[in-house]
PDB file of C-alpha atoms and ligand atoms in Angstrom:
ATOM      1  CA  UNK A  87      23.992 -10.704 -10.857  1.00 82.00           C
ATOM      2  CA  UNK A  88      27.818 -10.914 -10.703  1.00 88.00           C
ATOM      3  CA  UNK A  89      29.861  -8.149 -12.333  1.00 97.00           C
ATOM      4  CA  UNK A  90      33.559  -8.079 -13.259  1.00 97.00           C
ATOM      5  CA  UNK A  91      34.148  -4.323 -13.387  1.00 98.00           C
ATOM      6  CA  UNK A  92      31.489  -3.159 -10.929  1.00 98.00           C
ATOM      7  CA  UNK A  93      30.602  -3.723  -7.303  1.00 98.00           C
ATOM      8  CA  UNK A  94      26.934  -3.473  -6.401  1.00 98.00           C
ATOM      9  CA  UNK A  95      26.393  -3.367  -2.644  1.00 97.00           C
ATOM     10  CA  UNK A  96      23.343  -2.619  -0.524  1.00 97.00           C
ATOM     11  CA  UNK A  97      23.309  -0.756   2.778  1.00 96.00           C
ATOM     12  CA  UNK A  98      19.697  -0.991   3.915  1.00 96.00           C
ATOM     13  CA  UNK A  99      17.620   0.707   1.248  1.00 97.00           C
ATOM     14  CA  UNK A 100      20.640   2.451  -0.331  1.00 98.00           C
ATOM     15  CA  UNK A 101      22.562   0.849  -3.216  1.00 98.00           C
ATOM     16  CA  UNK A 102      26.241   1.666  -3.720  1.00 98.00           C
ATOM     17  CA  UNK A 103      27.517   1.137  -7.245  1.00 98.00           C
ATOM     18  CA  UNK A 104      31.313   1.227  -7.502  1.00 98.00           C
ATOM     19  CA  UNK A 105      33.171   1.306 -10.809  1.00 98.00           C
ATOM     20  CA  UNK A 106      35.886  -1.204 -10.042  1.00 98.00           C
ATOM     21  CA  UNK A 107      38.880  -1.062 -12.395  1.00 97.00           C
ATOM     22  CA  UNK A 108      41.332   0.702 -10.069  1.00 96.00           C
ATOM     23  CA  UNK A 109      44.423  -0.314 -12.077  1.00 96.00           C
ATOM     24  CA  UNK A 110      43.063   1.693 -15.025  1.00 97.00           C
ATOM     25  CA  UNK A 111      41.738   4.439 -12.718  1.00 98.00           C
ATOM     26  CA  UNK A 112      38.234   3.034 -13.332  1.00 98.00           C
ATOM     27  CA  UNK A 113      38.316   3.964 -17.030  1.00 98.00           C
ATOM     28  CA  UNK A 114      35.142   3.036 -18.864  1.00 98.00           C
ATOM     29  CA  UNK A 115      35.601   0.405 -21.556  1.00 97.00           C
ATOM     30  CA  UNK A 116      32.663  -1.101 -23.431  1.00 96.00           C
ATOM     31  CA  UNK A 117      32.424  -4.114 -21.069  1.00 97.00           C
ATOM     32  CA  UNK A 118      32.154  -1.778 -18.074  1.00 98.00           C
ATOM     33  CA  UNK A 119      29.487   0.320 -19.794  1.00 98.00           C
ATOM     34  CA  UNK A 120      27.512  -2.842 -20.648  1.00 97.00           C
ATOM     35  CA  UNK A 121      27.760  -4.018 -17.043  1.00 98.00           C
ATOM     36  CA  UNK A 122      26.688  -0.590 -15.820  1.00 98.00           C
ATOM     37  CA  UNK A 123      23.676  -0.745 -18.108  1.00 98.00           C
ATOM     38  CA  UNK A 124      22.736  -4.190 -16.723  1.00 98.00           C
ATOM     39  CA  UNK A 125      23.226  -3.036 -13.115  1.00 98.00           C
ATOM     40  CA  UNK A 126      20.964  -0.036 -13.745  1.00 98.00           C
ATOM     41  CA  UNK A 127      18.266  -2.362 -15.102  1.00 98.00           C
ATOM     42  CA  UNK A 128      18.641  -4.438 -11.929  1.00 97.00           C
ATOM     43  CA  UNK A 129      18.358  -1.350  -9.694  1.00 98.00           C
ATOM     44  CA  UNK A 130      15.426   0.093 -11.618  1.00 97.00           C
ATOM     45  CA  UNK A 131      13.461  -3.102 -10.964  1.00 97.00           C
ATOM     46  CA  UNK A 132      14.301  -3.168  -7.246  1.00 96.00           C
ATOM     47  CA  UNK A 133      11.647  -1.188  -5.389  1.00 94.00           C
ATOM     48  CA  UNK A 134      13.451  -1.770  -2.076  1.00 96.00           C
ATOM     49  CA  UNK A 135      16.225   0.581  -3.251  1.00 97.00           C
ATOM     50  CA  UNK A 136      15.340   4.187  -2.449  1.00 97.00           C
ATOM     51  CA  UNK A 137      18.569   5.959  -3.469  1.00 98.00           C
ATOM     52  CA  UNK A 138      21.771   5.064  -5.292  1.00 98.00           C
ATOM     53  CA  UNK A 139      25.362   6.233  -4.771  1.00 98.00           C
ATOM     54  CA  UNK A 140      27.878   5.936  -7.616  1.00 98.00           C
ATOM     55  CA  UNK A 141      31.573   6.069  -6.798  1.00 98.00           C
ATOM     56  CA  UNK A 142      34.966   4.809  -7.978  1.00 98.00           C
ATOM     57  CA  UNK A 143      37.213   2.168  -6.522  1.00 98.00           C
ATOM     58  CA  UNK A 144      40.416   3.267  -4.777  1.00 95.00           C
ATOM     59  CA  UNK A 145      41.484   6.658  -3.457  1.00 90.00           C
ATOM     60  CA  UNK A 146      42.733   8.227  -6.649  1.00 96.00           C
ATOM     61  CA  UNK A 147      39.979   8.183  -9.206  1.00 98.00           C
ATOM     62  CA  UNK A 148      36.251   8.351  -9.577  1.00 98.00           C
ATOM     63  CA  UNK A 149      36.580   7.568 -13.299  1.00 98.00           C
ATOM     64  CA  UNK A 150      39.563   8.810 -15.368  1.00 98.00           C
ATOM     65  CA  UNK A 151      37.503   8.786 -18.550  1.00 97.00           C
ATOM     66  CA  UNK A 152      36.584   6.475 -21.358  1.00 96.00           C
ATOM     67  CA  UNK A 153      39.220   3.797 -21.884  1.00 96.00           C
ATOM     68  CA  UNK A 154      41.831   5.440 -24.120  1.00 94.00           C
ATOM     69  CA  UNK A 155      43.631   2.164 -24.843  1.00 95.00           C
ATOM     70  CA  UNK A 156      40.387   0.758 -26.280  1.00 95.00           C
ATOM     71  CA  UNK A 157      39.486   3.948 -28.187  1.00 93.00           C
ATOM     72  CA  UNK A 158      42.861   4.453 -29.852  1.00 93.00           C
ATOM     73  CA  UNK A 159      42.181   1.774 -32.501  1.00 93.00           C
ATOM     74  CA  UNK A 160      38.483   2.439 -33.088  1.00 94.00           C
ATOM     75  CA  UNK A 161      37.151   2.771 -36.609  1.00 96.00           C
ATOM     76  CA  UNK A 162      34.592   5.597 -37.109  1.00 95.00           C
ATOM     77  CA  UNK A 163      31.789   3.018 -36.839  1.00 96.00           C
ATOM     78  CA  UNK A 164      33.182   1.580 -33.600  1.00 95.00           C
ATOM     79  CA  UNK A 165      33.601   5.121 -32.236  1.00 93.00           C
ATOM     80  CA  UNK A 166      29.990   5.899 -33.015  1.00 94.00           C
ATOM     81  CA  UNK A 167      28.779   2.648 -31.416  1.00 95.00           C
ATOM     82  CA  UNK A 168      30.851   3.364 -28.302  1.00 95.00           C
ATOM     83  CA  UNK A 169      29.424   6.891 -28.027  1.00 93.00           C
ATOM     84  CA  UNK A 170      25.906   5.487 -28.485  1.00 95.00           C
ATOM     85  CA  UNK A 171      26.501   2.877 -25.760  1.00 97.00           C
ATOM     86  CA  UNK A 172      27.675   5.662 -23.432  1.00 97.00           C
ATOM     87  CA  UNK A 173      24.701   7.874 -24.326  1.00 97.00           C
ATOM     88  CA  UNK A 174      22.170   5.088 -23.767  1.00 98.00           C
ATOM     89  CA  UNK A 175      23.763   3.995 -20.482  1.00 98.00           C
ATOM     90  CA  UNK A 176      24.103   7.507 -19.051  1.00 98.00           C
ATOM     91  CA  UNK A 177      20.539   8.349 -20.078  1.00 97.00           C
ATOM     92  CA  UNK A 178      19.382   5.190 -18.299  1.00 98.00           C
ATOM     93  CA  UNK A 179      21.249   6.428 -15.221  1.00 98.00           C
ATOM     94  CA  UNK A 180      19.686   9.879 -15.525  1.00 97.00           C
ATOM     95  CA  UNK A 181      16.198   8.393 -15.837  1.00 97.00           C
ATOM     96  CA  UNK A 182      16.628   5.728 -13.162  1.00 98.00           C
ATOM     97  CA  UNK A 183      13.541   6.016 -10.943  1.00 97.00           C
ATOM     98  CA  UNK A 184      15.634   6.446  -7.792  1.00 98.00           C
ATOM     99  CA  UNK A 185      17.765   9.555  -7.107  1.00 98.00           C
ATOM    100  CA  UNK A 186      21.466   9.025  -7.801  1.00 98.00           C
ATOM    101  CA  UNK A 187      24.316  10.731  -5.936  1.00 99.00           C
ATOM    102  CA  UNK A 188      27.790  10.778  -7.487  1.00 99.00           C
ATOM    103  CA  UNK A 189      30.394  10.553  -4.707  1.00 98.00           C
ATOM    104  CA  UNK A 190      33.364  11.834  -6.713  1.00 98.00           C
ATOM    105  CA  UNK A 191      36.446  10.518  -4.926  1.00 98.00           C
ATOM    106  CA  UNK A 192      39.247  11.625  -7.264  1.00 98.00           C
ATOM    107  CA  UNK A 193      39.726  12.151 -11.006  1.00 98.00           C
ATOM    108  CA  UNK A 194      36.446  12.664 -12.881  1.00 98.00           C
ATOM    109  CA  UNK A 195      37.769  13.279 -16.370  1.00 98.00           C
ATOM    110  CA  UNK A 196      36.138  12.979 -19.773  1.00 98.00           C
ATOM    111  CA  UNK A 197      33.593  10.166 -19.562  1.00 98.00           C
ATOM    112  CA  UNK A 198      33.999  10.235 -15.762  1.00 98.00           C
ATOM    113  CA  UNK A 199      32.947  13.865 -15.513  1.00 98.00           C
ATOM    114  CA  UNK A 200      30.152  13.048 -17.974  1.00 98.00           C
ATOM    115  CA  UNK A 201      28.957  10.126 -15.857  1.00 98.00           C
ATOM    116  CA  UNK A 202      28.904  12.315 -12.752  1.00 98.00           C
ATOM    117  CA  UNK A 203      26.795  14.853 -14.650  1.00 98.00           C
ATOM    118  CA  UNK A 204      24.222  12.169 -15.490  1.00 98.00           C
ATOM    119  CA  UNK A 205      23.720  11.718 -11.728  1.00 98.00           C
ATOM    120  CA  UNK A 206      21.178  13.899  -9.929  1.00 98.00           C
ATOM    121  CA  UNK A 207      23.579  15.259  -7.304  1.00 98.00           C
ATOM    122  CA  UNK A 208      27.381  15.465  -7.172  1.00 98.00           C
ATOM    123  CA  UNK A 209      29.426  15.683  -4.000  1.00 98.00           C
ATOM    124  CA  UNK A 210      33.213  15.523  -4.100  1.00 98.00           C
ATOM    125  CA  UNK A 211      36.272  14.819  -2.003  1.00 98.00           C
ATOM    126  CA  UNK A 212      38.893  17.558  -1.576  1.00 98.00           C
ATOM    127  CA  UNK A 213      41.252  15.694  -3.938  1.00 98.00           C
ATOM    128  CA  UNK A 214      38.663  15.410  -6.740  1.00 98.00           C
ATOM    129  CA  UNK A 215      39.519  16.835 -10.145  1.00 98.00           C
ATOM    130  CA  UNK A 216      37.095  17.523 -12.963  1.00 98.00           C
ATOM    131  CA  UNK A 217      37.597  18.170 -16.643  1.00 98.00           C
ATOM    132  CA  UNK A 218      36.773  17.336 -20.237  1.00 98.00           C
ATOM    133  CA  UNK A 219      40.280  16.818 -21.681  1.00 98.00           C
ATOM    134  CA  UNK A 220      39.074  15.211 -24.933  1.00 96.00           C
ATOM    135  CA  UNK A 221      40.433  18.016 -27.135  1.00 98.00           C
ATOM    136  CA  UNK A 222      43.934  17.243 -25.799  1.00 97.00           C
ATOM    137  CA  UNK A 223      43.488  13.761 -27.323  1.00 95.00           C
ATOM    138  CA  UNK A 224      42.092  14.894 -30.667  1.00 95.00           C
ATOM    139  CA  UNK A 225      38.588  13.905 -29.564  1.00 94.00           C
ATOM    140  CA  UNK A 226      35.368  15.652 -28.653  1.00 94.00           C
ATOM    141  CA  UNK A 227      33.425  14.909 -25.496  1.00 95.00           C
ATOM    142  CA  UNK A 228      31.233  12.021 -26.584  1.00 92.00           C
ATOM    143  CA  UNK A 229      29.157  10.866 -23.617  1.00 95.00           C
ATOM    144  CA  UNK A 230      26.939  13.936 -23.320  1.00 96.00           C
ATOM    145  CA  UNK A 231      29.502  16.449 -22.018  1.00 97.00           C
ATOM    146  CA  UNK A 232      28.797  19.079 -24.659  1.00 97.00           C
ATOM    147  CA  UNK A 233      25.145  18.987 -23.575  1.00 97.00           C
ATOM    148  CA  UNK A 234      25.095  18.388 -19.812  1.00 97.00           C
ATOM    149  CA  UNK A 235      28.003  20.665 -18.830  1.00 98.00           C
ATOM    150  CA  UNK A 236      26.419  23.823 -20.363  1.00 98.00           C
ATOM    151  CA  UNK A 237      23.111  22.927 -18.703  1.00 96.00           C
ATOM    152  CA  UNK A 238      24.839  22.662 -15.317  1.00 97.00           C
ATOM    153  CA  UNK A 239      27.329  25.550 -15.327  1.00 98.00           C
ATOM    154  CA  UNK A 240      26.242  27.734 -18.272  1.00 98.00           C
ATOM    155  CA  UNK A 241      27.542  27.962 -21.823  1.00 98.00           C
ATOM    156  CA  UNK A 242      30.492  30.291 -21.137  1.00 98.00           C
ATOM    157  CA  UNK A 243      32.127  28.226 -18.393  1.00 98.00           C
ATOM    158  CA  UNK A 244      31.322  24.962 -20.165  1.00 98.00           C
ATOM    159  CA  UNK A 245      32.815  26.214 -23.430  1.00 98.00           C
ATOM    160  CA  UNK A 246      36.030  27.254 -21.658  1.00 98.00           C
ATOM    161  CA  UNK A 247      36.377  23.821 -20.037  1.00 98.00           C
ATOM    162  CA  UNK A 248      35.494  21.952 -23.238  1.00 98.00           C
ATOM    163  CA  UNK A 249      37.726  24.096 -25.520  1.00 98.00           C
ATOM    164  CA  UNK A 250      40.799  24.098 -23.255  1.00 98.00           C
ATOM    165  CA  UNK A 251      40.561  20.645 -21.684  1.00 98.00           C
ATOM    166  CA  UNK A 252      41.613  22.347 -18.425  1.00 98.00           C
ATOM    167  CA  UNK A 253      41.323  20.309 -15.246  1.00 98.00           C
ATOM    168  CA  UNK A 254      39.719  22.037 -12.241  1.00 98.00           C
ATOM    169  CA  UNK A 255      39.905  21.096  -8.577  1.00 98.00           C
ATOM    170  CA  UNK A 256      36.991  20.344  -6.253  1.00 98.00           C
ATOM    171  CA  UNK A 257      36.795  23.900  -4.867  1.00 98.00           C
ATOM    172  CA  UNK A 258      36.526  25.374  -8.365  1.00 98.00           C
ATOM    173  CA  UNK A 259      33.918  22.740  -9.269  1.00 98.00           C
ATOM    174  CA  UNK A 260      32.018  23.836  -6.150  1.00 98.00           C
ATOM    175  CA  UNK A 261      32.387  27.516  -7.063  1.00 98.00           C
ATOM    176  CA  UNK A 262      30.875  27.013 -10.522  1.00 98.00           C
ATOM    177  CA  UNK A 263      28.057  24.810  -9.232  1.00 98.00           C
ATOM    178  CA  UNK A 264      29.263  21.532 -10.673  1.00 98.00           C
ATOM    179  CA  UNK A 265      29.289  19.921  -7.207  1.00 98.00           C
ATOM    180  CA  UNK A 266      27.040  20.606  -4.229  1.00 98.00           C
ATOM    181  CA  UNK A 267      29.538  19.976  -1.422  1.00 98.00           C
ATOM    182  CA  UNK A 268      33.217  19.163  -0.866  1.00 98.00           C
ATOM    183  CA  UNK A 269      34.375  16.859   1.957  1.00 98.00           C
ATOM    184  CA  UNK A 270      37.646  15.323   3.113  1.00 98.00           C
ATOM    185  CA  UNK A 271      38.134  12.041   1.243  1.00 98.00           C
ATOM    186  CA  UNK A 272      37.808   9.969   4.421  1.00 97.00           C
ATOM    187  CA  UNK A 273      34.303  11.302   5.141  1.00 98.00           C
ATOM    188  CA  UNK A 274      32.981  11.393   1.550  1.00 98.00           C
ATOM    189  CA  UNK A 275      31.144   8.052   1.619  1.00 98.00           C
ATOM    190  CA  UNK A 276      29.738   8.694   5.080  1.00 98.00           C
ATOM    191  CA  UNK A 277      28.358  12.027   3.857  1.00 98.00           C
ATOM    192  CA  UNK A 278      27.015  10.427   0.670  1.00 98.00           C
ATOM    193  CA  UNK A 279      25.225   7.792   2.758  1.00 98.00           C
ATOM    194  CA  UNK A 280      23.806  10.429   5.124  1.00 98.00           C
ATOM    195  CA  UNK A 281      22.414  12.374   2.175  1.00 98.00           C
ATOM    196  CA  UNK A 282      21.054   9.203   0.555  1.00 98.00           C
ATOM    197  CA  UNK A 283      19.394   8.215   3.837  1.00 98.00           C
ATOM    198  CA  UNK A 284      17.776  11.656   4.198  1.00 98.00           C
ATOM    199  CA  UNK A 285      16.323  11.271   0.714  1.00 98.00           C
ATOM    200  CA  UNK A 286      15.288   7.656   1.400  1.00 97.00           C
ATOM    201  CA  UNK A 287      13.341   8.849   4.467  1.00 95.00           C
ATOM    202  CA  UNK A 288      11.047  11.034   2.338  1.00 97.00           C
ATOM    203  CA  UNK A 289       7.933   9.735   0.554  1.00 97.00           C
ATOM    204  CA  UNK A 290       9.473   7.444  -2.093  1.00 96.00           C
ATOM    205  CA  UNK A 291       6.839   7.890  -4.803  1.00 96.00           C
ATOM    206  CA  UNK A 292       6.940  11.678  -4.366  1.00 97.00           C
ATOM    207  CA  UNK A 293      10.755  11.656  -4.601  1.00 98.00           C
ATOM    208  CA  UNK A 294      10.665   9.558  -7.767  1.00 97.00           C
ATOM    209  CA  UNK A 295       7.976  11.756  -9.331  1.00 97.00           C
ATOM    210  CA  UNK A 296      10.035  14.845  -8.416  1.00 98.00           C
ATOM    211  CA  UNK A 297      13.053  13.344 -10.167  1.00 98.00           C
ATOM    212  CA  UNK A 298      10.928  12.616 -13.211  1.00 97.00           C
ATOM    213  CA  UNK A 299       9.572  16.191 -13.242  1.00 97.00           C
ATOM    214  CA  UNK A 300      13.124  17.581 -13.093  1.00 97.00           C
ATOM    215  CA  UNK A 301      14.704  15.231 -15.639  1.00 95.00           C
ATOM    216  CA  UNK A 302      11.811  15.219 -18.128  1.00 95.00           C
ATOM    217  CA  UNK A 303      10.917  18.864 -17.565  1.00 96.00           C
ATOM    218  CA  UNK A 304      14.398  20.305 -18.098  1.00 93.00           C
ATOM    219  CA  UNK A 305      14.249  19.454 -21.813  1.00 91.00           C
ATOM    220  CA  UNK A 306      10.774  20.931 -22.336  1.00 96.00           C
ATOM    221  CA  UNK A 307       9.579  24.512 -22.747  1.00 98.00           C
ATOM    222  CA  UNK A 308       8.272  26.031 -19.491  1.00 98.00           C
ATOM    223  CA  UNK A 309       4.567  25.642 -20.311  1.00 98.00           C
ATOM    224  CA  UNK A 310       4.947  21.949 -21.236  1.00 98.00           C
ATOM    225  CA  UNK A 311       7.161  21.328 -18.214  1.00 98.00           C
ATOM    226  CA  UNK A 312       4.661  22.963 -15.865  1.00 98.00           C
ATOM    227  CA  UNK A 313       1.835  20.965 -17.434  1.00 98.00           C
ATOM    228  CA  UNK A 314       3.870  17.813 -16.705  1.00 97.00           C
ATOM    229  CA  UNK A 315       4.537  19.032 -13.165  1.00 98.00           C
ATOM    230  CA  UNK A 316       0.779  19.516 -12.646  1.00 98.00           C
ATOM    231  CA  UNK A 317       0.141  15.912 -13.798  1.00 97.00           C
ATOM    232  CA  UNK A 318       2.834  14.624 -11.467  1.00 97.00           C
ATOM    233  CA  UNK A 319       1.463  16.686  -8.575  1.00 97.00           C
ATOM    234  CA  UNK A 320      -2.047  15.363  -9.264  1.00 97.00           C
ATOM    235  CA  UNK A 321      -0.712  11.810  -9.245  1.00 96.00           C
ATOM    236  CA  UNK A 322       0.575  12.225  -5.679  1.00 97.00           C
ATOM    237  CA  UNK A 323      -3.064  12.663  -4.578  1.00 96.00           C
ATOM    238  CA  UNK A 324      -3.622   8.983  -5.404  1.00 96.00           C
ATOM    239  CA  UNK A 325      -0.871   7.790  -3.025  1.00 97.00           C
ATOM    240  CA  UNK A 326      -1.344   6.586   0.519  1.00 96.00           C
ATOM    241  CA  UNK A 327       1.920   8.415   1.313  1.00 96.00           C
ATOM    242  CA  UNK A 328       0.111  11.699   0.594  1.00 97.00           C
ATOM    243  CA  UNK A 329      -2.629  10.755   3.076  1.00 96.00           C
ATOM    244  CA  UNK A 330      -0.032   9.661   5.637  1.00 96.00           C
ATOM    245  CA  UNK A 331       2.245  12.692   5.124  1.00 96.00           C
ATOM    246  CA  UNK A 332      -0.505  15.289   5.379  1.00 96.00           C
ATOM    247  CA  UNK A 333      -2.281  13.482   8.267  1.00 97.00           C
ATOM    248  CA  UNK A 334       0.989  13.174  10.189  1.00 96.00           C
ATOM    249  CA  UNK A 335       1.553  16.923   9.785  1.00 97.00           C
ATOM    250  CA  UNK A 336      -1.906  17.723  11.141  1.00 97.00           C
ATOM    251  CA  UNK A 337      -1.458  15.220  14.004  1.00 97.00           C
ATOM    252  CA  UNK A 338       2.024  16.679  14.744  1.00 97.00           C
ATOM    253  CA  UNK A 339       3.829  13.346  14.390  1.00 97.00           C
ATOM    254  CA  UNK A 340       6.462  11.890  12.068  1.00 95.00           C
ATOM    255  CA  UNK A 341       5.061  10.289   8.914  1.00 96.00           C
ATOM    256  CA  UNK A 342       5.505   6.595   8.271  1.00 95.00           C
ATOM    257  CA  UNK A 343       5.783   6.340   4.493  1.00 96.00           C
ATOM    258  CA  UNK A 344       5.198   3.003   2.769  1.00 92.00           C
ATOM    259  CA  UNK A 345       6.103   4.038  -0.761  1.00 91.00           C
ATOM    260  CA  UNK A 346       2.575   3.564  -2.112  1.00 92.00           C
TER     261      UNK A 346
HETATM  262  N1  CO8 B 609      41.884   5.048 -20.177  1.00 71.77           N
HETATM  263  C1  CO8 B 609      42.641   3.959 -20.036  1.00 71.77           C
HETATM  264  N2  CO8 B 609      43.580   3.831 -19.074  1.00 71.77           N
HETATM  265  C2  CO8 B 609      43.739   4.873 -18.228  1.00 71.77           C
HETATM  266  C3  CO8 B 609      42.963   6.041 -18.325  1.00 71.77           C
HETATM  267  C4  CO8 B 609      41.977   6.112 -19.350  1.00 71.77           C
HETATM  268  N3  CO8 B 609      41.143   7.180 -19.496  1.00 71.77           N
HETATM  269  N4  CO8 B 609      43.354   6.898 -17.359  1.00 71.77           N
HETATM  270  C5  CO8 B 609      44.346   6.278 -16.683  1.00 71.77           C
HETATM  271  N5  CO8 B 609      44.572   5.047 -17.201  1.00 71.77           N
HETATM  272  C6  CO8 B 609      45.570   4.057 -16.764  1.00 71.77           C
HETATM  273  C7  CO8 B 609      46.969   4.471 -17.158  1.00 71.77           C
HETATM  274  O1  CO8 B 609      47.230   4.111 -18.503  1.00 71.77           O
HETATM  275  C8  CO8 B 609      47.800   3.696 -16.167  1.00 71.77           C
HETATM  276  O2  CO8 B 609      47.873   2.359 -16.587  1.00 71.77           O
HETATM  277  P1  CO8 B 609      49.289   1.565 -16.475  1.00 71.77           P
HETATM  278  O3  CO8 B 609      49.599   1.538 -15.003  1.00 71.77           O
HETATM  279  O4  CO8 B 609      48.973   0.217 -17.046  1.00 71.77           O
HETATM  280  O5  CO8 B 609      50.275   2.348 -17.253  1.00 71.77           O
HETATM  281  C9  CO8 B 609      46.937   3.711 -14.899  1.00 71.77           C
HETATM  282  O6  CO8 B 609      45.588   4.022 -15.337  1.00 71.77           O
HETATM  283  C10 CO8 B 609      47.354   4.773 -13.910  1.00 71.77           C
HETATM  284  O7  CO8 B 609      47.379   6.019 -14.591  1.00 71.77           O
HETATM  285  P2  CO8 B 609      48.642   7.006 -14.568  1.00 71.77           P
HETATM  286  O8  CO8 B 609      49.899   6.239 -14.366  1.00 71.77           O
HETATM  287  O9  CO8 B 609      48.568   7.877 -15.780  1.00 71.77           O
HETATM  288  O10 CO8 B 609      48.325   7.832 -13.240  1.00 71.77           O
HETATM  289  P3  CO8 B 609      48.782   9.333 -12.911  1.00 71.77           P
HETATM  290  O11 CO8 B 609      48.461   9.556 -11.483  1.00 71.77           O
HETATM  291  O12 CO8 B 609      50.176   9.580 -13.359  1.00 71.77           O
HETATM  292  O13 CO8 B 609      47.817  10.265 -13.809  1.00 71.77           O
HETATM  293  C11 CO8 B 609      45.720  10.956 -14.751  1.00 71.77           C
HETATM  294  C12 CO8 B 609      46.448  10.277 -13.576  1.00 71.77           C
HETATM  295  C13 CO8 B 609      46.094  12.443 -14.788  1.00 71.77           C
HETATM  296  C14 CO8 B 609      44.237  10.821 -14.525  1.00 71.77           C
HETATM  297  C15 CO8 B 609      46.166  10.294 -16.070  1.00 71.77           C
HETATM  298  O14 CO8 B 609      46.015   8.874 -15.934  1.00 71.77           O
HETATM  299  C16 CO8 B 609      45.364  10.721 -17.250  1.00 71.77           C
HETATM  300  O15 CO8 B 609      45.587  11.790 -17.788  1.00 71.77           O
HETATM  301  N6  CO8 B 609      44.410   9.873 -17.719  1.00 71.77           N
HETATM  302  C17 CO8 B 609      43.633  10.144 -18.868  1.00 71.77           C
HETATM  303  C18 CO8 B 609      42.575  11.189 -18.574  1.00 71.77           C
HETATM  304  C19 CO8 B 609      41.769  11.515 -19.799  1.00 71.77           C
HETATM  305  O16 CO8 B 609      42.268  12.093 -20.744  1.00 71.77           O
HETATM  306  N7  CO8 B 609      40.469  11.163 -19.788  1.00 71.77           N
HETATM  307  C20 CO8 B 609      39.578  11.409 -20.867  1.00 71.77           C
HETATM  308  C21 CO8 B 609      39.529  10.251 -21.781  1.00 71.77           C
HETATM  309  S1  CO8 B 609      38.616  10.606 -23.257  1.00 71.77           S
HETATM  310  C22 CO8 B 609      37.009  10.392 -22.802  1.00 71.77           C
HETATM  311  O17 CO8 B 609      36.676  10.116 -21.676  1.00 71.77           O
HETATM  312  C23 CO8 B 609      36.024  10.556 -23.896  1.00 71.77           C
HETATM  313  C24 CO8 B 609      34.613  10.161 -23.456  1.00 71.77           C
HETATM  314  C25 CO8 B 609      33.691  10.133 -24.615  1.00 71.77           C
HETATM  315  C26 CO8 B 609      33.948   8.947 -25.498  1.00 71.77           C
HETATM  316  C27 CO8 B 609      33.150   9.019 -26.707  1.00 71.77           C
HETATM  317  C28 CO8 B 609      33.166   7.727 -27.482  1.00 71.77           C
HETATM  318  C29 CO8 B 609      33.663   7.813 -28.856  1.00 71.77           C
END
């Protein structure tokens, strides 16, 4: 499918999804969110894709937020619909079968920070900046930021960021656990691809089940989450990848996973 505000490229079994509105610093308007939703449906159906990287076009921004020029004239109903579109799209991203890495290559503000938090793993360039500046605009975070940020960095740090709208740099985001690694901008995509390829080399069904256990389990109480983990673990026993992985270990050779 052709997209106007997105680029969807494939490098072997890795898909790279680029938000492509560089003149507006990749701000998310409703058309872009709808395209993102459609692209995620496309990726979810594509079993040849083993990992996904999300990034922003240009060298300045990952995503500078929801599109302020569109939001400024919203009625309450339109605002609610826009928030719901963001929630549904980001949840689709979070529950995509394949692991998703956010390669944050610049500003990740408001909806951009929120989108990165709906990805499984965040890595950032040295010039990346993170923040939830909604309160400086008379808004609240509306694409899951009040929920995902506390889950990632704890309530105290999240509250400070959400109440002040302060922008933090990549090193501070690393310090508080919002990003896993920081790289020079020129090597960010190479590092994202290396990480994606390492993941893609593992047993695909086991990776997808692991993602499901994390994403579904995090919202459950521990007993329910562990019960789900036990089901997921049991399911791996039905895969030929389990037979191959365990046999390869015993035979002291590399496994050849087929994703079945
Ligand atoms: N929306 C629309 N356009 C934007 C946005 C944005 N979020 N960010 C930047 N742009 C545009 C600018 O208007 C400018 O356009 P033009 O060239 O036509 O004037 C172009 O991108 C370049 O931006 P700047 O000239 O401002 O670039 P600077 O390098 O000077 O500044 C900044 C970069 C600091 C990132 C600055 O652009 C900025 O502060 N942007 C806004 C950041 C922000 O506040 N983001 C949060 C938005 S609110 C949000 O995301 C809420 C999400 C939940 C929604 C819930 C639904 C109801």
